Tab-separated table of C-alpha atoms in Angstrom:
chain	number	residue	atom	x	y	z
A	14	MET	CA	22.587	-33.076	-33.206
A	15	ILE	CA	20.068	-30.215	-33.190
A	16	PRO	CA	18.325	-29.664	-36.565
A	17	LEU	CA	19.212	-26.538	-38.578
A	18	ARG	CA	15.584	-25.412	-38.517
A	19	PHE	CA	15.745	-25.269	-34.729
A	20	HIS	CA	18.768	-22.898	-34.899
A	21	THR	CA	16.986	-20.696	-37.430
A	22	PHE	CA	13.945	-20.197	-35.221
A	23	PHE	CA	16.100	-19.242	-32.258
A	24	GLY	CA	17.988	-16.768	-34.398
A	25	CYS	CA	14.657	-15.125	-35.178
A	26	ILE	CA	13.806	-15.038	-31.473
A	27	LEU	CA	17.050	-13.213	-30.697
A	28	LEU	CA	16.417	-10.627	-33.416
A	29	VAL	CA	12.810	-10.018	-32.440
A	30	PHE	CA	13.659	-9.633	-28.764
A	31	PHE	CA	15.763	-6.552	-29.436
A	32	ALA	CA	13.520	-5.088	-32.135
A	33	THR	CA	10.888	-2.477	-31.399
A	34	THR	CA	7.653	-4.073	-32.382
A	35	ALA	CA	5.128	-1.367	-31.595
A	36	SER	CA	4.441	0.801	-34.633
A	37	ALA	CA	2.551	4.084	-34.158
A	38	GLN	CA	0.191	5.465	-36.731
A	39	VAL	CA	2.020	8.531	-37.949
A	40	THR	CA	-1.051	10.392	-39.065
A	41	ASP	CA	-2.806	10.027	-35.696
A	42	SER	CA	0.194	10.240	-33.368
A	43	ILE	CA	1.123	13.315	-31.340
A	44	LYS	CA	4.524	13.527	-29.692
A	45	LEU	CA	4.035	15.190	-26.354
A	46	SER	CA	6.523	16.308	-23.727
A	47	LEU	CA	5.474	17.363	-20.253
A	48	ARG	CA	6.131	21.019	-21.081
A	49	ASP	CA	3.932	20.742	-24.185
A	50	ALA	CA	1.192	19.130	-22.117
A	51	GLU	CA	1.394	21.884	-19.486
A	52	SER	CA	1.142	24.561	-22.166
A	53	LEU	CA	-1.991	22.965	-23.640
A	54	PHE	CA	-3.385	22.464	-20.152
A	55	VAL	CA	-3.110	26.159	-19.209
A	56	LYS	CA	-4.755	27.235	-22.482
A	57	ASN	CA	-7.482	24.631	-22.873
A	58	ASN	CA	-8.442	23.071	-19.541
A	59	TYR	CA	-12.169	23.547	-19.002
A	60	GLN	CA	-11.944	23.520	-15.196
A	61	LEU	CA	-9.439	26.383	-15.261
A	62	ILE	CA	-11.586	28.310	-17.724
A	63	ALA	CA	-14.662	27.837	-15.523
A	64	GLN	CA	-12.734	28.998	-12.446
A	65	GLN	CA	-11.528	32.057	-14.361
A	66	TYR	CA	-15.171	32.981	-14.929
A	67	GLN	CA	-15.612	32.952	-11.149
A	68	THR	CA	-12.828	35.532	-10.900
A	69	ASP	CA	-14.459	37.668	-13.584
A	70	GLN	CA	-17.753	37.526	-11.702
A	71	ALA	CA	-16.025	38.666	-8.521
A	72	LYS	CA	-14.528	41.617	-10.419
A	73	ALA	CA	-18.015	42.521	-11.600
A	74	ASP	CA	-19.091	42.698	-7.936
A	75	VAL	CA	-16.474	45.435	-7.416
A	76	ILE	CA	-18.162	47.481	-10.150
A	77	THR	CA	-21.490	47.036	-8.373
A	78	ALA	CA	-20.005	48.053	-5.019
A	79	ARG	CA	-18.661	51.312	-6.492
A	80	LEU	CA	-22.091	52.442	-7.668
A	81	PHE	CA	-24.184	54.952	-5.700
A	82	ASP	CA	-27.838	54.356	-4.864
A	83	ASN	CA	-30.232	55.725	-7.443
A	84	PRO	CA	-32.365	58.723	-6.505
A	85	GLU	CA	-36.092	58.069	-6.255
A	86	ILE	CA	-38.848	60.215	-7.695
A	87	SER	CA	-42.510	59.985	-6.743
A	88	TYR	CA	-45.607	61.722	-8.087
A	89	GLU	CA	-49.199	61.806	-6.897
A	90	ASN	CA	-52.157	63.320	-8.812
A	91	LEU	CA	-55.800	63.916	-7.980
A	92	LEU	CA	-57.692	61.049	-9.591
A	93	TYR	CA	-61.236	62.503	-9.765
A	94	ASN	CA	-62.648	65.869	-8.786
A	95	LYS	CA	-66.251	65.439	-7.649
A	96	GLU	CA	-66.989	69.131	-8.001
A	97	THR	CA	-65.798	69.506	-11.576
A	98	LYS	CA	-66.408	65.854	-12.405
A	99	ARG	CA	-63.018	65.627	-14.134
A	100	PHE	CA	-60.189	63.129	-13.899
A	101	LEU	CA	-56.514	63.918	-13.279
A	102	GLU	CA	-56.807	67.660	-13.078
A	103	THR	CA	-53.562	69.598	-12.753
A	104	SER	CA	-54.749	73.193	-12.971
A	105	LYS	CA	-54.083	75.562	-10.077
A	106	ALA	CA	-57.756	76.356	-9.746
A	107	THR	CA	-59.282	72.870	-9.470
A	108	GLY	CA	-56.394	70.389	-9.681
A	109	GLN	CA	-54.032	68.821	-7.154
A	110	TYR	CA	-50.736	66.960	-7.428
A	111	GLN	CA	-47.549	66.519	-5.491
A	112	GLY	CA	-44.080	65.224	-6.298
A	113	SER	CA	-40.889	64.407	-4.441
A	114	LEU	CA	-37.261	63.605	-5.174
A	115	SER	CA	-35.302	61.587	-2.609
A	116	GLN	CA	-31.763	60.315	-2.275
A	117	MET	CA	-30.383	57.727	0.136
A	118	ILE	CA	-27.080	58.758	1.713
A	119	LYS	CA	-25.109	55.919	3.307
A	120	LEU	CA	-23.182	56.807	6.413
A	121	ALA	CA	-20.241	55.268	8.305
A	122	GLY	CA	-18.304	54.612	5.072
A	123	LYS	CA	-20.527	51.732	3.995
A	124	ARG	CA	-19.783	52.245	0.302
A	125	ASN	CA	-15.994	52.196	0.736
A	126	LYS	CA	-16.234	49.186	3.036
A	127	ASN	CA	-18.353	47.374	0.435
A	128	ILE	CA	-15.752	48.161	-2.225
A	129	LYS	CA	-12.982	46.811	0.002
A	130	LEU	CA	-14.950	43.660	0.737
A	131	ALA	CA	-15.657	43.071	-2.963
A	132	THR	CA	-11.971	43.634	-3.794
A	133	THR	CA	-10.992	41.033	-1.192
A	134	ARG	CA	-13.494	38.646	-2.774
A	135	VAL	CA	-11.605	39.042	-6.070
A	136	LYS	CA	-8.379	37.991	-4.337
A	137	LEU	CA	-10.165	34.941	-2.917
A	138	ALA	CA	-11.313	33.946	-6.405
A	139	GLU	CA	-7.795	34.442	-7.794
A	140	TYR	CA	-6.201	32.289	-5.075
A	141	GLU	CA	-8.834	29.612	-5.677
A	142	TYR	CA	-7.864	29.690	-9.368
A	143	PHE	CA	-4.151	29.347	-8.621
A	144	ASP	CA	-4.732	26.554	-6.117
A	145	LEU	CA	-6.877	24.700	-8.635
A	146	MET	CA	-4.135	25.144	-11.234
A	147	ARG	CA	-1.539	23.814	-8.780
A	148	THR	CA	-3.631	20.728	-8.024
A	149	LEU	CA	-4.530	20.001	-11.642
A	150	ARG	CA	-0.958	20.557	-12.823
A	151	TYR	CA	0.290	17.945	-10.369
A	152	THR	CA	-2.410	15.541	-11.556
A	153	LEU	CA	-1.300	16.223	-15.122
A	154	SER	CA	2.404	15.610	-14.476
A	155	SER	CA	1.763	12.520	-12.352
A	156	THR	CA	-0.516	11.071	-15.037
A	157	PHE	CA	2.030	11.956	-17.720
A	158	TYR	CA	4.913	10.118	-16.040
A	159	LYS	CA	2.731	7.158	-15.096
A	160	MET	CA	1.621	6.744	-18.694
A	161	TYR	CA	5.164	7.209	-20.058
A	162	TYR	CA	6.719	4.508	-17.900
A	163	ASP	CA	3.740	2.221	-18.460
A	164	GLN	CA	4.390	2.630	-22.188
A	165	GLN	CA	7.994	1.575	-21.600
A	166	SER	CA	6.784	-1.484	-19.698
A	167	ALA	CA	4.360	-2.269	-22.522
A	168	LYS	CA	7.310	-2.472	-24.914
A	169	VAL	CA	8.883	-5.129	-22.691
A	170	TYR	CA	5.677	-7.160	-22.733
A	171	GLN	CA	5.381	-6.860	-26.515
A	172	GLU	CA	8.973	-7.952	-27.056
A	173	GLN	CA	8.589	-10.967	-24.772
A	174	ILE	CA	5.257	-11.954	-26.307
A	175	ASN	CA	6.727	-11.814	-29.811
A	176	SER	CA	9.739	-13.846	-28.699
A	177	LEU	CA	7.616	-16.466	-26.972
A	178	GLU	CA	5.308	-16.759	-29.975
A	179	LEU	CA	8.326	-17.558	-32.151
A	180	LEU	CA	9.632	-19.921	-29.490
A	181	LEU	CA	6.247	-21.661	-29.371
A	182	ASN	CA	6.170	-22.046	-33.149
A	183	ALA	CA	9.691	-23.428	-33.149
A	184	ASN	CA	8.924	-25.954	-30.441
A	185	GLU	CA	5.677	-27.015	-32.119
A	186	GLN	CA	7.731	-27.826	-35.206
A	187	GLN	CA	10.187	-29.735	-33.043
A	188	LEU	CA	7.299	-31.555	-31.370
A	189	LYS	CA	6.210	-32.903	-34.738
A	190	MET	CA	9.737	-34.141	-35.264
A	191	GLY	CA	9.826	-35.695	-31.788
A	192	ASN	CA	12.613	-33.453	-30.473
A	193	VAL	CA	10.657	-31.857	-27.588
A	194	ALA	CA	8.040	-33.066	-25.120
A	195	MET	CA	4.433	-31.876	-24.950
A	196	LYS	CA	4.983	-30.601	-21.393
A	197	ASP	CA	7.478	-28.046	-22.754
A	198	ILE	CA	4.852	-26.744	-25.185
A	199	ILE	CA	2.345	-26.409	-22.358
A	200	ARG	CA	4.815	-24.467	-20.199
A	201	ILE	CA	5.583	-22.033	-23.005
A	202	LYS	CA	1.879	-21.538	-23.732
A	203	SER	CA	1.169	-20.975	-20.041
A	204	LEU	CA	3.768	-18.216	-19.834
A	205	LEU	CA	2.627	-16.719	-23.142
A	206	TYR	CA	-1.024	-16.561	-22.060
A	207	SER	CA	-0.024	-15.035	-18.745
A	208	LEU	CA	2.023	-12.349	-20.494
A	209	GLN	CA	-0.781	-11.609	-22.936
A	210	GLY	CA	-3.263	-11.164	-20.085
A	211	GLU	CA	-0.917	-8.838	-18.178
A	212	TYR	CA	-0.162	-6.925	-21.377
A	213	SER	CA	-3.860	-6.448	-22.129
A	214	SER	CA	-4.487	-5.161	-18.603
A	215	LEU	CA	-1.560	-2.763	-18.907
A	216	LEU	CA	-2.848	-1.436	-22.241
A	217	ASN	CA	-6.224	-0.766	-20.617
A	218	ASP	CA	-4.490	1.218	-17.877
A	219	ILE	CA	-2.512	3.175	-20.475
A	220	GLU	CA	-5.710	3.943	-22.375
A	221	ASP	CA	-7.345	5.275	-19.198
A	222	LEU	CA	-4.321	7.471	-18.479
A	223	GLN	CA	-4.281	8.679	-22.076
A	224	THR	CA	-7.959	9.621	-21.841
A	225	GLN	CA	-7.275	11.607	-18.687
A	226	LEU	CA	-4.419	13.472	-20.383
A	227	LYS	CA	-6.593	14.272	-23.391
A	228	LEU	CA	-9.356	15.633	-21.184
A	229	MET	CA	-6.951	17.831	-19.234
A	230	THR	CA	-5.264	19.218	-22.366
A	231	ASN	CA	-8.314	19.162	-24.677
A	232	ILE	CA	-6.582	16.985	-27.279
A	233	ARG	CA	-8.892	15.239	-29.728
A	234	PRO	CA	-10.062	11.782	-28.574
A	235	ASP	CA	-8.772	9.842	-31.602
A	236	ALA	CA	-5.172	11.060	-31.220
A	237	ASN	CA	-2.478	8.577	-30.212
A	238	LEU	CA	-0.190	10.189	-27.643
A	239	VAL	CA	3.497	9.315	-27.856
A	240	LEU	CA	5.030	10.684	-24.674
A	241	VAL	CA	8.605	11.942	-24.632
A	242	VAL	CA	10.836	12.358	-21.577
A	243	PRO	CA	14.317	13.763	-22.370
A	244	SER	CA	17.157	11.916	-20.653
A	245	GLU	CA	18.435	15.138	-19.073
A	246	GLU	CA	15.109	15.484	-17.278
A	247	GLU	CA	15.911	12.328	-15.320
A	248	GLN	CA	19.595	13.163	-14.913
A	249	ASN	CA	19.258	16.767	-13.688
A	250	TYR	CA	16.909	15.919	-10.842
A	251	GLN	CA	18.849	15.978	-7.551
A	252	PRO	CA	16.631	16.407	-4.472
A	253	ASP	CA	19.569	16.326	-2.048
A	254	LYS	CA	20.727	19.689	-3.425
A	255	LYS	CA	17.799	21.334	-1.609
A	256	THR	CA	17.131	21.557	2.114
A	257	TYR	CA	13.851	21.109	3.952
A	258	THR	CA	13.909	24.662	5.338
A	259	ASN	CA	14.466	26.076	1.854
A	260	LEU	CA	11.523	24.112	0.482
A	261	LEU	CA	9.366	25.131	3.437
A	262	ASP	CA	10.116	28.830	2.918
A	263	THR	CA	9.290	28.484	-0.770
A	264	ALA	CA	5.991	26.801	0.051
A	265	ARG	CA	5.021	29.485	2.557
A	266	SER	CA	5.668	32.166	-0.046
A	267	ASN	CA	3.971	30.473	-2.997
A	268	ARG	CA	1.190	28.199	-1.771
A	269	ALA	CA	-2.120	29.616	-2.971
A	270	ASP	CA	-4.125	27.630	-0.405
A	271	LEU	CA	-2.137	29.263	2.420
A	272	GLN	CA	-2.662	32.718	0.899
A	273	LEU	CA	-6.324	31.812	0.481
A	274	ALA	CA	-6.637	31.036	4.198
A	275	LYS	CA	-4.980	34.357	5.094
A	276	THR	CA	-7.217	36.257	2.695
A	277	GLU	CA	-10.300	34.622	4.184
A	278	ILE	CA	-9.330	36.168	7.531
A	279	THR	CA	-8.903	39.545	5.815
A	280	TYR	CA	-12.296	39.077	4.204
A	281	ALA	CA	-13.898	38.281	7.572
A	282	GLU	CA	-12.247	41.354	9.148
A	283	ASN	CA	-13.475	43.597	6.336
A	284	ASN	CA	-16.928	42.063	6.659
A	285	LEU	CA	-16.928	42.795	10.412
A	286	ARG	CA	-16.169	46.458	9.708
A	287	LEU	CA	-18.975	46.542	7.159
A	288	GLN	CA	-21.483	44.898	9.496
A	289	LYS	CA	-20.634	47.357	12.269
A	290	ALA	CA	-21.144	50.182	9.756
A	291	ASN	CA	-24.479	48.649	8.747
A	292	ALA	CA	-25.619	49.157	12.344
A	293	VAL	CA	-25.450	52.912	11.712
A	294	PRO	CA	-28.725	54.131	10.128
A	295	ASP	CA	-28.658	55.684	6.674
A	296	VAL	CA	-30.153	59.073	5.957
A	297	GLU	CA	-32.689	59.702	3.237
A	298	LEU	CA	-33.028	63.314	2.039
A	299	SER	CA	-35.992	64.396	-0.031
A	300	LEU	CA	-37.241	67.492	-1.876
A	301	ILE	CA	-41.059	67.834	-1.984
A	302	TYR	CA	-43.471	69.976	-3.997
A	303	ASP	CA	-47.229	70.090	-3.334
A	304	LEU	CA	-49.642	72.153	-5.424
A	305	LYS	CA	-52.498	72.641	-2.983
A	306	GLY	CA	-52.443	69.765	-0.498
A	307	SER	CA	-50.274	71.550	2.035
A	308	TYR	CA	-50.034	75.000	3.507
A	309	PRO	CA	-49.351	77.253	1.775
A	310	ASP	CA	-50.248	76.521	-1.833
A	311	ASN	CA	-47.298	75.635	-4.071
A	312	TYR	CA	-45.647	74.129	-1.024
A	313	THR	CA	-41.957	73.281	-1.317
A	314	GLY	CA	-40.354	71.277	1.468
A	315	LEU	CA	-37.122	69.538	2.441
A	316	GLY	CA	-37.453	66.165	4.181
A	317	ILE	CA	-35.132	63.863	6.075
A	318	LYS	CA	-35.722	60.256	7.131
A	319	LEU	CA	-33.556	58.558	9.743
A	320	PRO	CA	-34.360	55.177	11.382
A	321	ILE	CA	-33.940	55.076	15.150
A	322	PRO	CA	-31.594	52.174	16.092
A	323	LEU	CA	-33.627	51.196	19.107
A	324	PHE	CA	-34.055	47.430	18.582
A	325	TYR	CA	-32.246	46.387	15.395
A	326	ARG	CA	-28.541	47.197	15.416
A	327	ASN	CA	-27.336	44.361	13.162
A	328	GLN	CA	-26.288	42.327	16.211
A	329	GLY	CA	-26.582	38.938	14.509
A	330	GLU	CA	-24.432	39.763	11.471
A	331	ILE	CA	-21.780	41.370	13.641
A	332	LYS	CA	-21.561	38.230	15.778
A	333	LYS	CA	-21.348	36.026	12.672
A	334	ALA	CA	-18.491	38.168	11.322
A	335	LYS	CA	-16.577	37.805	14.618
A	336	ILE	CA	-17.069	34.033	14.559
A	337	ALA	CA	-15.813	33.951	10.955
A	338	ILE	CA	-12.563	35.619	12.064
A	339	ASP	CA	-12.011	33.005	14.798
A	340	ALA	CA	-12.822	30.212	12.345
A	341	GLY	CA	-10.430	31.717	9.792
A	342	ASN	CA	-7.569	31.843	12.313
A	343	SER	CA	-8.184	28.202	13.208
A	344	LYS	CA	-8.248	27.235	9.540
A	345	LEU	CA	-5.001	29.139	8.909
A	346	SER	CA	-3.254	27.269	11.724
A	347	GLN	CA	-4.474	23.986	10.306
A	348	GLN	CA	-3.343	24.966	6.801
A	349	GLU	CA	0.130	25.864	8.049
A	350	ALA	CA	0.397	22.488	9.791
A	351	ILE	CA	-0.766	20.709	6.620
A	352	LEU	CA	1.795	22.615	4.555
A	353	GLU	CA	4.691	21.771	6.865
A	354	ASN	CA	3.769	18.084	6.984
A	355	GLU	CA	3.271	17.844	3.213
A	356	VAL	CA	6.640	19.448	2.493
A	357	TYR	CA	8.438	17.258	5.018
A	358	ASN	CA	6.769	14.061	3.829
A	359	SER	CA	7.403	14.820	0.144
A	360	TYR	CA	11.025	15.736	0.783
A	361	THR	CA	11.863	12.662	2.866
A	362	SER	CA	10.046	10.382	0.397
A	363	ALA	CA	11.978	11.945	-2.483
A	364	LEU	CA	15.304	11.394	-0.683
A	365	ARG	CA	14.379	7.776	0.108
A	366	THR	CA	13.405	7.055	-3.500
A	367	GLU	CA	16.541	8.791	-4.785
A	368	LYS	CA	18.754	6.753	-2.461
A	369	LEU	CA	17.168	3.543	-3.712
A	370	TYR	CA	17.529	4.633	-7.335
A	371	ARG	CA	21.187	5.583	-6.986
A	372	GLY	CA	21.899	2.330	-5.178
A	373	LEU	CA	21.032	0.376	-8.286
A	374	ASP	CA	23.675	-0.524	-10.829
A	375	SER	CA	23.351	1.903	-13.752
A	376	ASN	CA	24.421	-0.902	-16.102
A	377	PHE	CA	21.856	-3.336	-14.711
A	378	ASN	CA	19.517	-3.277	-17.711
A	379	ALA	CA	22.353	-3.408	-20.228
A	380	ASP	CA	23.924	-6.370	-18.413
A	381	PHE	CA	20.558	-8.118	-18.336
A	382	ASP	CA	20.163	-7.622	-22.081
A	383	LYS	CA	23.585	-9.159	-22.694
A	384	LEU	CA	22.806	-12.009	-20.350
A	385	ILE	CA	19.620	-12.929	-22.155
A	386	VAL	CA	21.599	-13.361	-25.356
A	387	GLU	CA	23.737	-15.951	-23.627
A	388	VAL	CA	20.696	-17.588	-22.066
A	389	ILE	CA	19.043	-17.975	-25.457
A	390	LYS	CA	22.227	-19.428	-26.908
A	391	ASN	CA	22.576	-21.880	-24.048
A	392	PHE	CA	18.942	-22.914	-24.304
A	393	LYS	CA	19.326	-23.345	-28.045
A	394	ASN	CA	22.300	-25.604	-27.409
A	395	ARG	CA	20.360	-27.443	-24.677
A	396	ASN	CA	22.814	-26.339	-21.977
A	397	ILE	CA	19.933	-25.122	-19.787
A	398	SER	CA	16.476	-26.520	-19.325
A	399	LEU	CA	13.237	-24.930	-20.476
A	400	ILE	CA	12.273	-24.208	-16.869
A	401	GLU	CA	15.511	-22.290	-16.311
A	402	PHE	CA	14.982	-20.437	-19.582
A	403	LEU	CA	11.409	-19.448	-18.685
A	404	ASP	CA	12.409	-18.499	-15.142
A	405	PHE	CA	14.990	-16.108	-16.547
A	406	TYR	CA	12.394	-14.621	-18.870
A	407	ASP	CA	10.105	-14.030	-15.912
A	408	SER	CA	12.960	-12.491	-13.888
A	409	TYR	CA	13.858	-10.229	-16.798
A	410	LYS	CA	10.275	-8.993	-17.055
A	411	ALA	CA	9.926	-8.453	-13.302
A	412	SER	CA	13.195	-6.543	-12.979
A	413	THR	CA	12.413	-4.303	-15.956
A	414	LEU	CA	8.939	-3.517	-14.654
A	415	GLN	CA	10.327	-2.746	-11.202
A	416	MET	CA	12.892	-0.423	-12.723
A	417	ASN	CA	10.187	1.455	-14.652
A	418	THR	CA	8.086	1.676	-11.489
A	419	LEU	CA	11.038	3.097	-9.568
A	420	LYS	CA	11.726	5.632	-12.316
A	421	TYR	CA	8.083	6.714	-12.204
A	422	GLU	CA	8.148	7.055	-8.417
A	423	ARG	CA	11.341	9.103	-8.685
A	424	MET	CA	9.926	11.536	-11.254
A	425	ASN	CA	6.613	11.688	-9.436
A	426	ALA	CA	8.475	12.582	-6.239
A	427	LYS	CA	10.016	15.478	-8.153
A	428	GLU	CA	6.597	16.700	-9.237
A	429	GLU	CA	5.197	16.226	-5.743
A	430	ILE	CA	7.858	18.562	-4.337
A	431	ASN	CA	6.923	21.103	-7.010
A	432	PHE	CA	3.294	20.596	-5.993
A	433	VAL	CA	3.727	21.057	-2.234
A	434	THR	CA	5.975	24.103	-2.755
A	435	SER	CA	3.828	25.496	-5.601
A	436	SER	CA	6.974	26.149	-7.637
A	437	THR	CA	9.182	24.675	-10.330
A	438	ILE	CA	12.190	24.015	-8.127
A	439	PHE	CA	12.849	20.862	-10.146
A	440	LYS	CA	12.182	21.174	-13.869
């Protein structure tokens, strides 16, 4: 007959197994959904803010391009008159000075072409900002789901560790009474230590993911993040409702990196027009007054300066601009190929993961939970051996962790499709 104390300990094990043991510090905990995290990310992410400054700088270049060249004024005065022995004389009788006012006039539409080039540079900066946001947002969502499902796995470890600790205490009491063998104690301890090591490693991973989330959303370092994923978020995701061609069209319309590659070609074309215009010499007009240094006295003249394009015609910059257009077309072709492959790969991976997920029994976890109750009862009544009991515990842990991994891969596949299409097709 099994002692009453033995039954009591196993009753405690059964209760603890289904109890939530992790308690969050209410004062330091922040409940965070993915939408909340994205909102904080857009407002507070330092990388996005820094990239926005790049856009603002590009807009300032447009202001500079719109400005005209300043006129230039020059003045020359007689320093010393040897006859009168006076410095800086300006009188008509014994003095001499001259002055001029000049203005550079740019030809061939250089100013307008500079404005157009600067405006295109603003578009480049904006597309770089949106592409950075797309990349960082995917990193955020992937990190979010990874941490959430790791937290769910951590609960499994904590429950099993608590249960095994009670089981170990119960068996140590039974060992003193001679009801169990020392080898059973060693087996339980071995499994317990293994679980504790895996649990500690998992907590370290969760802490690293939590740090990354805090950095991306600018949440204070001492906050404890409690991630929330509504059940409808998992249920509403159905990748088979979309087609590859539909996703590809969406990506071609929305991908900032593709628009960036196209705009780089536009920039190179605008730069070629500007460099060809720079080959045309600019004209400098000047108005001159000379008191006595020219004929006649009180000379007033109109001057013009025009370089002769005999040797320098901006050949090198024009050639560089043409090469940039060819390079841009090559880069665009490569970007289109990358886009098509990324969309196809993400879509097929999402369908494969979804097929695997739907192939699993939806009641699998619930059935496993019921089964463990029976296993504990049978072990308590000595109907199964300790090895069988521990093997089931290990199987329960492995299956639960695999299920959480599959759920993460499924939700990450959803976010990857959003990433490659630069949209929120799946919310």
